[in-house]
Amino acid sequence: MKSIDPWTIDVRGSWLARAALRGLELLRGPLSALGVDVGVARTLLAVRFLLDKRGTFAGLEGQFQTGFVLLLAMGWLSGIGVGIAAVAKLPGSTWVGLIAVHAFVMSLFVMLVHFGTILVDGSDVAPIAARPVSDRTFFAVRLAHLSVYVAAIASTSMFWPLLLGWLAYPWWAILVLVPIAALLGSACAIGVVAAGFSSLLALLGPDRFQRAAFWAQALAAGLFVGGPQLITPILIATLPKDGGAASMLWIEWVPPYCAGALYDLVTLQASATTVERALVAIGAPLVLSVIALLAAARGYVRGISADVVGPLPRTRTWPRISIGRRICRNSDEHAGYGLAAALVFRDKTFLRAVVPLAFALFAGALGGTMPLLREKLALPPVIGALPLYIFAIVVPAVAELLSVTSTPESAAALDALPIQHRVDVLRGALKAMLLRVVAPLFVAGSAFLLVLSHGRIGIHVPIAACGAFAIGLLSVRLLALRMPFSHRPLPGEGSMRNLPVMFGVVGVAILAGGVHFAASLHTLTTIGALILAVLLVPLAWHGLRGIREPRRA
Amino acid sequence: MSQPAVSLRGVHHAYLASKPVLDGIDLEVPRGTILGYLGANGAGKSTTIKILLGLLTPRAGEVRVLGLDPRTESLAIKRRVGYVPENALLYDQLTVAETLLLVGRIHGLTDAVVRDRGTAFLDALELSRETNARVATLSKGMRQKVLLSAALLHGPELLFLDEPLSGLDVNAQLLVKRLMRRLADGGRTIFYSSHVLGVVQEICDRVVILDAGRVAVEGTVEEVRNARAGGTLERIFADVTRPEGEEERVAALVAAIS
């Protein structure tokens, strides 16, 4: 039997880790010039990959891979559109530019939903903080770690363009340019995110960094979802009315779209600005990465070690306790309620997971209401309320996130208590989460839509809000949940268990939206829908009694 | 006279502006000595160590460690010191050998040197059977041994030990105490923070007792005892830091659970 030498940090089993370490070695010269200790960076990076592979506990080792494979599959599927665009026989430079933009958007999305926290996660800093590792080296390791995962996912989107591109363009140009454009787009996105975070650090200092980064992430999530819907009308309004393309030439200079110039360059169709635009495409990610590294030079380790939540305000807690006593059926449930009520606005991992989701949904609802704001479109008022059904997914999503925490070790303290039924603790925590996080979100979302539509969608808002809340609530009993605040998630971690429920909620929400639309055609049925939706909420709340026993870690 | 290993002058620090943790600390630790750094819970012992390592920046005052300023030269300081934190700060999913390799490589040691020194430490601390075990599977005492090995791996000039004997079995405690004495006799400095006053009395050259963020008592063990009319260090510590009304507080505690 082959004996394994324990005195080695072995990452030979991971091709991603090997690629990352090789990349660092190739960049040794420039990185050293920027003040990165490449030897130390290689060791730290190898350790990070090893830790990713091993997970938090032995029983969870498979989960990281599951989430990562899901994202790879998503990247692969997302490339279909750009691949098919080749058949439309767009100009080669436009198509290559689109590939870069697609990789850019895909990478941004992946960072927003999963991997962006690699740059700001302070949970594993402590073992290294007292060792001689410079801020820049530490940042470079995080950046390399992030880059490898994001680039791997973005690169799966190349499959369809590589497969279909030859139908319209020279095969050799496709083989060379598709990977380059995808990687440039991905690198540009990574550079934007990294430079954004490190600029926040440089501007605000380490003590405020985590808080600023947290709100930046939440806003970015909102912009990502709602931004295109908000920007599209503005873009359309600024388009030249005469159909002339001359005034839109500036777009050809915007990275990563300007990577399209590479096509003109390799097919010898260069115009006066082709070389410059190609240089912008290649230079932008480099410049952004250098800015990020330079800005992270001072206080990065201290910055990510700081807390997301500031000092607690001195507030009276009796109203919360009073509500908890009223809605909880026994002491275990009350204990779970108290735990969640205290932690939902303090646990940084939970907040990092939930607040961006809330912002994204808000932005989605806002985007959905945009047609109402356009005076020329005479749509029925109910259309403006239907985006509220998106909110149905908030309930199961936040219920699943209720288990995440920055201090999973504290779950042991909970286990040591004489809890009769763990499911009661979970139910109490769910109630606190529903009252303190989800219900305010629904109220705020409803109020937002009402104000935005100047009250034109009136009665339809409570119907949609109650309907969505009830649908979400009913789904909770189908979920496989963990004990509240008991689990530290890994980057990219995902579980297949609750995915069918999530898809089911989306399906039912769409169906409910259709029923709502049909009911809105007559006043009586509209009133009936309102009564039904309002009655469904307490019924669904009652259904929390049937939630499943929490999963063991 | 040689430069002190550690020097603090008028150091103030507060996590919340209204509640200072360190309120004007003045202190010097000569090289080649063991300083017992004592104080009640929340007195600022761990905060002092974090400031000395450059992990925290004090709100005011001057700090020097091995002649260097932690505010601007923390990397150079970290290269020359070893640190055993109060809580076992280790990556749970690394093995013992991987942990020592990680620390050794960060300090610029070759893998061969780490292997030799690591094997020697683990043998001495009776942990060699766990070389390939993940840290998550180790007991508290075993983790403490890994931390000690990691802190000593690069031969630091100055050691910051925050409750280093916590969780160790009696044999390991005896070994570590003897090791600390030998290291100090060999010219290394040890900044030793602990609540185990018997050990402090036994091995430390000097002691400092913090109270309410200030140095309340400082000197050699003998000086401190003579100044306080004899008695054990424990008695002196209690006199300096204990609030009034202990009996009443015990009675209140018992009444609360009765």
JSON list of N, CA, C and O in Angstrom, two decimals, chain A residues 5-9 43-44 47 50-51 54-56 61 124 126-134 302 311, chain B residues 16 55 57 75 78-79 83 89 91 93-94 97-98 100-103 105-107 115 118-119 131-132 134:
[
{"chain": "A", "resi": 5, "resn": "ASP", "atom": "N", "xyz": [3.02, 10.73, 2.84]},
{"chain": "A", "resi": 5, "resn": "ASP", "atom": "CA", "xyz": [3.87, 11.53, 3.70]},
{"chain": "A", "resi": 5, "resn": "ASP", "atom": "C", "xyz": [3.02, 12.61, 4.36]},
{"chain": "A", "resi": 5, "resn": "ASP", "atom": "O", "xyz": [2.43, 13.45, 3.67]},
{"chain": "A", "resi": 6, "resn": "PRO", "atom": "N", "xyz": [2.93, 12.62, 5.70]},
{"chain": "A", "resi": 6, "resn": "PRO", "atom": "CA", "xyz": [2.09, 13.64, 6.34]},
{"chain": "A", "resi": 6, "resn": "PRO", "atom": "C", "xyz": [2.69, 15.04, 6.23]},
{"chain": "A", "resi": 6, "resn": "PRO", "atom": "O", "xyz": [1.96, 16.02, 6.32]},
{"chain": "A", "resi": 7, "resn": "TRP", "atom": "N", "xyz": [4.00, 15.13, 6.00]},
{"chain": "A", "resi": 7, "resn": "TRP", "atom": "CA", "xyz": [4.66, 16.44, 5.98]},
{"chain": "A", "resi": 7, "resn": "TRP", "atom": "C", "xyz": [4.60, 17.06, 4.59]},
{"chain": "A", "resi": 7, "resn": "TRP", "atom": "O", "xyz": [5.62, 17.38, 3.99]},
{"chain": "A", "resi": 8, "resn": "THR", "atom": "N", "xyz": [3.42, 17.19, 4.08]},
{"chain": "A", "resi": 8, "resn": "THR", "atom": "CA", "xyz": [3.25, 17.83, 2.79]},
{"chain": "A", "resi": 8, "resn": "THR", "atom": "C", "xyz": [1.84, 18.44, 2.69]},
{"chain": "A", "resi": 8, "resn": "THR", "atom": "O", "xyz": [0.90, 17.92, 3.29]},
{"chain": "A", "resi": 9, "resn": "ILE", "atom": "N", "xyz": [1.74, 19.57, 1.99]},
{"chain": "A", "resi": 9, "resn": "ILE", "atom": "CA", "xyz": [0.41, 20.15, 1.73]},
{"chain": "A", "resi": 9, "resn": "ILE", "atom": "C", "xyz": [0.07, 19.74, 0.30]},
{"chain": "A", "resi": 9, "resn": "ILE", "atom": "O", "xyz": [0.54, 20.34, -0.66]},
{"chain": "A", "resi": 43, "resn": "THR", "atom": "N", "xyz": [1.63, 28.99, -0.58]},
{"chain": "A", "resi": 43, "resn": "THR", "atom": "CA", "xyz": [1.27, 28.11, 0.54]},
{"chain": "A", "resi": 43, "resn": "THR", "atom": "C", "xyz": [-0.15, 28.41, 1.02]},
{"chain": "A", "resi": 43, "resn": "THR", "atom": "O", "xyz": [-0.96, 27.49, 1.23]},
{"chain": "A", "resi": 44, "resn": "LEU", "atom": "N", "xyz": [-0.46, 29.69, 1.19]},
{"chain": "A", "resi": 44, "resn": "LEU", "atom": "CA", "xyz": [-1.79, 30.05, 1.68]},
{"chain": "A", "resi": 44, "resn": "LEU", "atom": "C", "xyz": [-2.88, 29.63, 0.70]},
{"chain": "A", "resi": 44, "resn": "LEU", "atom": "O", "xyz": [-3.96, 29.18, 1.10]},
{"chain": "A", "resi": 47, "resn": "VAL", "atom": "N", "xyz": [-3.47, 25.95, 0.90]},
{"chain": "A", "resi": 47, "resn": "VAL", "atom": "CA", "xyz": [-4.25, 25.63, 2.10]},
{"chain": "A", "resi": 47, "resn": "VAL", "atom": "C", "xyz": [-5.72, 25.97, 1.90]},
{"chain": "A", "resi": 47, "resn": "VAL", "atom": "O", "xyz": [-6.61, 25.22, 2.30]},
{"chain": "A", "resi": 50, "resn": "LEU", "atom": "N", "xyz": [-7.29, 23.29, -0.11]},
{"chain": "A", "resi": 50, "resn": "LEU", "atom": "CA", "xyz": [-7.39, 22.09, 0.71]},
{"chain": "A", "resi": 50, "resn": "LEU", "atom": "C", "xyz": [-8.59, 22.19, 1.66]},
{"chain": "A", "resi": 50, "resn": "LEU", "atom": "O", "xyz": [-9.37, 21.25, 1.83]},
{"chain": "A", "resi": 51, "resn": "LEU", "atom": "N", "xyz": [-8.76, 23.37, 2.26]},
{"chain": "A", "resi": 51, "resn": "LEU", "atom": "CA", "xyz": [-9.87, 23.58, 3.19]},
{"chain": "A", "resi": 51, "resn": "LEU", "atom": "C", "xyz": [-11.21, 23.54, 2.46]},
{"chain": "A", "resi": 51, "resn": "LEU", "atom": "O", "xyz": [-12.20, 23.02, 2.98]},
{"chain": "A", "resi": 54, "resn": "ARG", "atom": "N", "xyz": [-12.03, 19.96, 1.89]},
{"chain": "A", "resi": 54, "resn": "ARG", "atom": "CA", "xyz": [-12.37, 19.16, 3.08]},
{"chain": "A", "resi": 54, "resn": "ARG", "atom": "C", "xyz": [-13.64, 19.62, 3.76]},
{"chain": "A", "resi": 54, "resn": "ARG", "atom": "O", "xyz": [-14.17, 18.92, 4.60]},
{"chain": "A", "resi": 55, "resn": "GLY", "atom": "N", "xyz": [-14.11, 20.83, 3.46]},
{"chain": "A", "resi": 55, "resn": "GLY", "atom": "CA", "xyz": [-15.34, 21.31, 4.08]},
{"chain": "A", "resi": 55, "resn": "GLY", "atom": "C", "xyz": [-15.15, 21.57, 5.56]},
{"chain": "A", "resi": 55, "resn": "GLY", "atom": "O", "xyz": [-14.07, 21.45, 6.11]},
{"chain": "A", "resi": 56, "resn": "THR", "atom": "N", "xyz": [-16.23, 21.92, 6.21]},
{"chain": "A", "resi": 56, "resn": "THR", "atom": "CA", "xyz": [-16.14, 22.27, 7.63]},
{"chain": "A", "resi": 56, "resn": "THR", "atom": "C", "xyz": [-16.07, 21.01, 8.49]},
{"chain": "A", "resi": 56, "resn": "THR", "atom": "O", "xyz": [-15.30, 20.93, 9.42]},
{"chain": "A", "resi": 61, "resn": "GLU", "atom": "N", "xyz": [-18.49, 17.18, 3.34]},
{"chain": "A", "resi": 61, "resn": "GLU", "atom": "CA", "xyz": [-17.45, 17.35, 2.34]},
{"chain": "A", "resi": 61, "resn": "GLU", "atom": "C", "xyz": [-17.98, 17.42, 0.92]},
{"chain": "A", "resi": 61, "resn": "GLU", "atom": "O", "xyz": [-17.42, 18.10, 0.09]},
{"chain": "A", "resi": 124, "resn": "ASP", "atom": "N", "xyz": [-11.80, 33.14, 8.68]},
{"chain": "A", "resi": 124, "resn": "ASP", "atom": "CA", "xyz": [-10.62, 32.29, 8.84]},
{"chain": "A", "resi": 124, "resn": "ASP", "atom": "C", "xyz": [-9.32, 33.10, 8.92]},
{"chain": "A", "resi": 124, "resn": "ASP", "atom": "O", "xyz": [-8.24, 32.58, 8.69]},
{"chain": "A", "resi": 126, "resn": "ALA", "atom": "N", "xyz": [-8.11, 34.63, 11.69]},
{"chain": "A", "resi": 126, "resn": "ALA", "atom": "CA", "xyz": [-7.45, 34.55, 12.99]},
{"chain": "A", "resi": 126, "resn": "ALA", "atom": "C", "xyz": [-6.18, 33.66, 13.01]},
{"chain": "A", "resi": 126, "resn": "ALA", "atom": "O", "xyz": [-5.17, 34.08, 13.57]},
{"chain": "A", "resi": 127, "resn": "PRO", "atom": "N", "xyz": [-6.20, 32.46, 12.40]},
{"chain": "A", "resi": 127, "resn": "PRO", "atom": "CA", "xyz": [-4.98, 31.65, 12.50]},
{"chain": "A", "resi": 127, "resn": "PRO", "atom": "C", "xyz": [-3.77, 32.28, 11.79]},
{"chain": "A", "resi": 127, "resn": "PRO", "atom": "O", "xyz": [-2.64, 31.89, 12.05]},
{"chain": "A", "resi": 128, "resn": "ILE", "atom": "N", "xyz": [-4.01, 33.23, 10.92]},
{"chain": "A", "resi": 128, "resn": "ILE", "atom": "CA", "xyz": [-2.92, 33.80, 10.13]},
{"chain": "A", "resi": 128, "resn": "ILE", "atom": "C", "xyz": [-2.56, 35.22, 10.60]},
{"chain": "A", "resi": 128, "resn": "ILE", "atom": "O", "xyz": [-1.44, 35.69, 10.41]},
{"chain": "A", "resi": 129, "resn": "ALA", "atom": "N", "xyz": [-3.53, 35.89, 11.24]},
{"chain": "A", "resi": 129, "resn": "ALA", "atom": "CA", "xyz": [-3.36, 37.32, 11.53]},
{"chain": "A", "resi": 129, "resn": "ALA", "atom": "C", "xyz": [-2.08, 37.64, 12.29]},
{"chain": "A", "resi": 129, "resn": "ALA", "atom": "O", "xyz": [-1.47, 38.68, 12.08]},
{"chain": "A", "resi": 130, "resn": "ALA", "atom": "N", "xyz": [-1.66, 36.73, 13.18]},
{"chain": "A", "resi": 130, "resn": "ALA", "atom": "CA", "xyz": [-0.46, 37.01, 13.99]},
{"chain": "A", "resi": 130, "resn": "ALA", "atom": "C", "xyz": [0.82, 36.53, 13.31]},
{"chain": "A", "resi": 130, "resn": "ALA", "atom": "O", "xyz": [1.90, 36.60, 13.89]},
{"chain": "A", "resi": 131, "resn": "ARG", "atom": "N", "xyz": [0.69, 36.03, 12.09]},
{"chain": "A", "resi": 131, "resn": "ARG", "atom": "CA", "xyz": [1.88, 35.54, 11.35]},
{"chain": "A", "resi": 131, "resn": "ARG", "atom": "C", "xyz": [2.36, 36.63, 10.39]},
{"chain": "A", "resi": 131, "resn": "ARG", "atom": "O", "xyz": [1.60, 37.52, 10.00]},
{"chain": "A", "resi": 132, "resn": "PRO", "atom": "N", "xyz": [3.63, 36.52, 9.98]},
{"chain": "A", "resi": 132, "resn": "PRO", "atom": "CA", "xyz": [4.17, 37.57, 9.10]},
{"chain": "A", "resi": 132, "resn": "PRO", "atom": "C", "xyz": [3.68, 37.44, 7.66]},
{"chain": "A", "resi": 132, "resn": "PRO", "atom": "O", "xyz": [4.41, 36.98, 6.78]},
{"chain": "A", "resi": 133, "resn": "VAL", "atom": "N", "xyz": [2.45, 37.82, 7.43]},
{"chain": "A", "resi": 133, "resn": "VAL", "atom": "CA", "xyz": [1.88, 37.83, 6.07]},
{"chain": "A", "resi": 133, "resn": "VAL", "atom": "C", "xyz": [1.42, 39.25, 5.79]},
{"chain": "A", "resi": 133, "resn": "VAL", "atom": "O", "xyz": [0.60, 39.80, 6.54]},
{"chain": "A", "resi": 134, "resn": "SER", "atom": "N", "xyz": [1.92, 39.85, 4.72]},
{"chain": "A", "resi": 134, "resn": "SER", "atom": "CA", "xyz": [1.56, 41.24, 4.44]},
{"chain": "A", "resi": 134, "resn": "SER", "atom": "C", "xyz": [0.12, 41.32, 3.94]},
{"chain": "A", "resi": 134, "resn": "SER", "atom": "O", "xyz": [-0.44, 40.35, 3.41]},
{"chain": "A", "resi": 302, "resn": "ARG", "atom": "N", "xyz": [-6.79, 43.65, 8.87]},
{"chain": "A", "resi": 302, "resn": "ARG", "atom": "CA", "xyz": [-7.59, 44.28, 9.93]},
{"chain": "A", "resi": 302, "resn": "ARG", "atom": "C", "xyz": [-8.99, 44.59, 9.43]},
{"chain": "A", "resi": 302, "resn": "ARG", "atom": "O", "xyz": [-9.97, 44.48, 10.15]},
{"chain": "A", "resi": 311, "resn": "PRO", "atom": "N", "xyz": [-21.61, 48.69, 17.19]},
{"chain": "A", "resi": 311, "resn": "PRO", "atom": "CA", "xyz": [-22.04, 48.46, 18.57]},
{"chain": "A", "resi": 311, "resn": "PRO", "atom": "C", "xyz": [-23.56, 48.45, 18.65]},
{"chain": "A", "resi": 311, "resn": "PRO", "atom": "O", "xyz": [-24.24, 49.18, 17.93]},
{"chain": "B", "resi": 16, "resn": "LEU", "atom": "N", "xyz": [-14.97, 50.86, 22.86]},
{"chain": "B", "resi": 16, "resn": "LEU", "atom": "CA", "xyz": [-16.02, 51.88, 22.84]},
{"chain": "B", "resi": 16, "resn": "LEU", "atom": "C", "xyz": [-15.45, 53.10, 23.55]},
{"chain": "B", "resi": 16, "resn": "LEU", "atom": "O", "xyz": [-14.81, 52.96, 24.59]},
{"chain": "B", "resi": 55, "resn": "LEU", "atom": "N", "xyz": [-1.93, 43.88, 15.84]},
{"chain": "B", "resi": 55, "resn": "LEU", "atom": "CA", "xyz": [-3.28, 43.48, 15.42]},
{"chain": "B", "resi": 55, "resn": "LEU", "atom": "C", "xyz": [-4.30, 44.55, 15.79]},
{"chain": "B", "resi": 55, "resn": "LEU", "atom": "O", "xyz": [-5.38, 44.61, 15.22]},
{"chain": "B", "resi": 57, "resn": "THR", "atom": "N", "xyz": [-4.49, 48.88, 16.91]},
{"chain": "B", "resi": 57, "resn": "THR", "atom": "CA", "xyz": [-3.73, 50.14, 17.03]},
{"chain": "B", "resi": 57, "resn": "THR", "atom": "C", "xyz": [-4.24, 50.88, 18.26]},
{"chain": "B", "resi": 57, "resn": "THR", "atom": "O", "xyz": [-5.44, 51.13, 18.36]},
{"chain": "B", "resi": 75, "resn": "LEU", "atom": "N", "xyz": [4.94, 43.56, 10.45]},
{"chain": "B", "resi": 75, "resn": "LEU", "atom": "CA", "xyz": [5.41, 42.38, 9.72]},
{"chain": "B", "resi": 75, "resn": "LEU", "atom": "C", "xyz": [6.78, 41.94, 10.24]},
{"chain": "B", "resi": 75, "resn": "LEU", "atom": "O", "xyz": [7.01, 40.75, 10.46]},
{"chain": "B", "resi": 78, "resn": "LYS", "atom": "N", "xyz": [6.30, 40.37, 13.62]},
{"chain": "B", "resi": 78, "resn": "LYS", "atom": "CA", "xyz": [5.72, 39.03, 13.54]},
{"chain": "B", "resi": 78, "resn": "LYS", "atom": "C", "xyz": [6.75, 37.98, 13.11]},
{"chain": "B", "resi": 78, "resn": "LYS", "atom": "O", "xyz": [6.62, 36.81, 13.45]},
{"chain": "B", "resi": 79, "resn": "ARG", "atom": "N", "xyz": [7.74, 38.42, 12.34]},
{"chain": "B", "resi": 79, "resn": "ARG", "atom": "CA", "xyz": [8.78, 37.47, 11.91]},
{"chain": "B", "resi": 79, "resn": "ARG", "atom": "C", "xyz": [9.64, 37.02, 13.09]},
{"chain": "B", "resi": 79, "resn": "ARG", "atom": "O", "xyz": [10.22, 35.95, 13.06]},
{"chain": "B", "resi": 83, "resn": "TYR", "atom": "N", "xyz": [3.53, 33.44, 19.08]},
{"chain": "B", "resi": 83, "resn": "TYR", "atom": "CA", "xyz": [2.31, 33.81, 19.80]},
{"chain": "B", "resi": 83, "resn": "TYR", "atom": "C", "xyz": [1.44, 32.59, 20.02]},
{"chain": "B", "resi": 83, "resn": "TYR", "atom": "O", "xyz": [1.10, 31.88, 19.08]},
{"chain": "B", "resi": 89, "resn": "LEU", "atom": "N", "xyz": [-6.54, 29.17, 17.84]},
{"chain": "B", "resi": 89, "resn": "LEU", "atom": "CA", "xyz": [-6.82, 29.67, 16.49]},
{"chain": "B", "resi": 89, "resn": "LEU", "atom": "C", "xyz": [-6.08, 28.80, 15.47]},
{"chain": "B", "resi": 89, "resn": "LEU", "atom": "O", "xyz": [-4.92, 29.04, 15.17]},
{"chain": "B", "resi": 91, "resn": "TYR", "atom": "N", "xyz": [-6.73, 26.11, 11.83]},
{"chain": "B", "resi": 91, "resn": "TYR", "atom": "CA", "xyz": [-7.66, 25.60, 10.81]},
{"chain": "B", "resi": 91, "resn": "TYR", "atom": "C", "xyz": [-8.03, 24.16, 11.18]},
{"chain": "B", "resi": 91, "resn": "TYR", "atom": "O", "xyz": [-7.17, 23.27, 11.16]},
{"chain": "B", "resi": 93, "resn": "GLN", "atom": "N", "xyz": [-9.56, 21.81, 9.73]},
{"chain": "B", "resi": 93, "resn": "GLN", "atom": "CA", "xyz": [-9.48, 20.72, 8.75]},
{"chain": "B", "resi": 93, "resn": "GLN", "atom": "C", "xyz": [-8.07, 20.47, 8.22]},
{"chain": "B", "resi": 93, "resn": "GLN", "atom": "O", "xyz": [-7.90, 19.64, 7.33]},
{"chain": "B", "resi": 94, "resn": "LEU", "atom": "N", "xyz": [-7.08, 21.17, 8.76]},
{"chain": "B", "resi": 94, "resn": "LEU", "atom": "CA", "xyz": [-5.70, 20.82, 8.42]},
{"chain": "B", "resi": 94, "resn": "LEU", "atom": "C", "xyz": [-5.22, 19.77, 9.42]},
{"chain": "B", "resi": 94, "resn": "LEU", "atom": "O", "xyz": [-5.67, 19.74, 10.56]},
{"chain": "B", "resi": 97, "resn": "ALA", "atom": "N", "xyz": [0.57, 18.11, 10.95]},
{"chain": "B", "resi": 97, "resn": "ALA", "atom": "CA", "xyz": [1.76, 18.34, 10.13]},
{"chain": "B", "resi": 97, "resn": "ALA", "atom": "C", "xyz": [1.52, 19.48, 9.14]},
{"chain": "B", "resi": 97, "resn": "ALA", "atom": "O", "xyz": [2.40, 20.34, 8.94]},
{"chain": "B", "resi": 98, "resn": "GLU", "atom": "N", "xyz": [0.34, 19.50, 8.52]},
{"chain": "B", "resi": 98, "resn": "GLU", "atom": "CA", "xyz": [0.03, 20.57, 7.57]},
{"chain": "B", "resi": 98, "resn": "GLU", "atom": "C", "xyz": [0.02, 21.93, 8.26]},
{"chain": "B", "resi": 98, "resn": "GLU", "atom": "O", "xyz": [0.47, 22.93, 7.69]},
{"chain": "B", "resi": 100, "resn": "LEU", "atom": "N", "xyz": [1.78, 22.83, 10.89]},
{"chain": "B", "resi": 100, "resn": "LEU", "atom": "CA", "xyz": [3.16, 23.25, 11.15]},
{"chain": "B", "resi": 100, "resn": "LEU", "atom": "C", "xyz": [3.87, 23.63, 9.84]},
{"chain": "B", "resi": 100, "resn": "LEU", "atom": "O", "xyz": [4.66, 24.57, 9.81]},
{"chain": "B", "resi": 101, "resn": "LEU", "atom": "N", "xyz": [3.56, 22.92, 8.77]},
{"chain": "B", "resi": 101, "resn": "LEU", "atom": "CA", "xyz": [4.14, 23.28, 7.46]},
{"chain": "B", "resi": 101, "resn": "LEU", "atom": "C", "xyz": [3.69, 24.68, 7.04]},
{"chain": "B", "resi": 101, "resn": "LEU", "atom": "O", "xyz": [4.50, 25.49, 6.55]},
{"chain": "B", "resi": 102, "resn": "LEU", "atom": "N", "xyz": [2.40, 24.96, 7.22]},
{"chain": "B", "resi": 102, "resn": "LEU", "atom": "CA", "xyz": [1.87, 26.27, 6.86]},
{"chain": "B", "resi": 102, "resn": "LEU", "atom": "C", "xyz": [2.60, 27.37, 7.62]},
{"chain": "B", "resi": 102, "resn": "LEU", "atom": "O", "xyz": [3.11, 28.33, 7.02]},
{"chain": "B", "resi": 103, "resn": "VAL", "atom": "N", "xyz": [2.71, 27.20, 8.92]},
{"chain": "B", "resi": 103, "resn": "VAL", "atom": "CA", "xyz": [3.36, 28.22, 9.75]},
{"chain": "B", "resi": 103, "resn": "VAL", "atom": "C", "xyz": [4.85, 28.32, 9.39]},
{"chain": "B", "resi": 103, "resn": "VAL", "atom": "O", "xyz": [5.39, 29.42, 9.24]},
{"chain": "B", "resi": 105, "resn": "ARG", "atom": "N", "xyz": [6.39, 27.55, 6.58]},
{"chain": "B", "resi": 105, "resn": "ARG", "atom": "CA", "xyz": [6.62, 28.16, 5.26]},
{"chain": "B", "resi": 105, "resn": "ARG", "atom": "C", "xyz": [6.40, 29.67, 5.32]},
{"chain": "B", "resi": 105, "resn": "ARG", "atom": "O", "xyz": [7.11, 30.43, 4.66]},
{"chain": "B", "resi": 106, "resn": "ILE", "atom": "N", "xyz": [5.40, 30.10, 6.08]},
{"chain": "B", "resi": 106, "resn": "ILE", "atom": "CA", "xyz": [5.16, 31.55, 6.21]},
{"chain": "B", "resi": 106, "resn": "ILE", "atom": "C", "xyz": [6.39, 32.22, 6.82]},
{"chain": "B", "resi": 106, "resn": "ILE", "atom": "O", "xyz": [6.76, 33.33, 6.45]},
{"chain": "B", "resi": 107, "resn": "HIS", "atom": "N", "xyz": [7.05, 31.51, 7.74]},
{"chain": "B", "resi": 107, "resn": "HIS", "atom": "CA", "xyz": [8.25, 32.07, 8.36]},
{"chain": "B", "resi": 107, "resn": "HIS", "atom": "C", "xyz": [9.50, 31.83, 7.52]},
{"chain": "B", "resi": 107, "resn": "HIS", "atom": "O", "xyz": [10.61, 32.13, 7.96]},
{"chain": "B", "resi": 115, "resn": "ARG", "atom": "N", "xyz": [9.91, 19.76, 9.09]},
{"chain": "B", "resi": 115, "resn": "ARG", "atom": "CA", "xyz": [9.72, 18.34, 9.41]},
{"chain": "B", "resi": 115, "resn": "ARG", "atom": "C", "xyz": [10.60, 17.96, 10.62]},
{"chain": "B", "resi": 115, "resn": "ARG", "atom": "O", "xyz": [10.12, 17.33, 11.57]},
{"chain": "B", "resi": 118, "resn": "GLY", "atom": "N", "xyz": [9.43, 20.03, 13.69]},
{"chain": "B", "resi": 118, "resn": "GLY", "atom": "CA", "xyz": [8.07, 19.61, 14.04]},
{"chain": "B", "resi": 118, "resn": "GLY", "atom": "C", "xyz": [8.07, 18.23, 14.68]},
{"chain": "B", "resi": 118, "resn": "GLY", "atom": "O", "xyz": [7.40, 18.00, 15.70]},
{"chain": "B", "resi": 119, "resn": "THR", "atom": "N", "xyz": [8.82, 17.32, 14.09]},
{"chain": "B", "resi": 119, "resn": "THR", "atom": "CA", "xyz": [8.89, 15.96, 14.65]},
{"chain": "B", "resi": 119, "resn": "THR", "atom": "C", "xyz": [9.44, 16.01, 16.08]},
{"chain": "B", "resi": 119, "resn": "THR", "atom": "O", "xyz": [8.92, 15.33, 16.99]},
{"chain": "B", "resi": 131, "resn": "THR", "atom": "N", "xyz": [0.32, 13.21, 14.25]},
{"chain": "B", "resi": 131, "resn": "THR", "atom": "CA", "xyz": [0.90, 14.03, 13.17]},
{"chain": "B", "resi": 131, "resn": "THR", "atom": "C", "xyz": [-0.04, 14.17, 11.98]},
{"chain": "B", "resi": 131, "resn": "THR", "atom": "O", "xyz": [-0.17, 15.24, 11.39]},
{"chain": "B", "resi": 132, "resn": "ASN", "atom": "N", "xyz": [-0.70, 13.08, 11.64]},
{"chain": "B", "resi": 132, "resn": "ASN", "atom": "CA", "xyz": [-1.55, 13.09, 10.45]},
{"chain": "B", "resi": 132, "resn": "ASN", "atom": "C", "xyz": [-3.04, 13.23, 10.79]},
{"chain": "B", "resi": 132, "resn": "ASN", "atom": "O", "xyz": [-3.90, 13.00, 9.95]},
{"chain": "B", "resi": 134, "resn": "ARG", "atom": "N", "xyz": [-6.43, 15.38, 11.82]},
{"chain": "B", "resi": 134, "resn": "ARG", "atom": "CA", "xyz": [-6.94, 16.74, 11.61]},
{"chain": "B", "resi": 134, "resn": "ARG", "atom": "C", "xyz": [-7.12, 17.43, 12.96]},
{"chain": "B", "resi": 134, "resn": "ARG", "atom": "O", "xyz": [-7.51, 16.78, 13.95]}
]
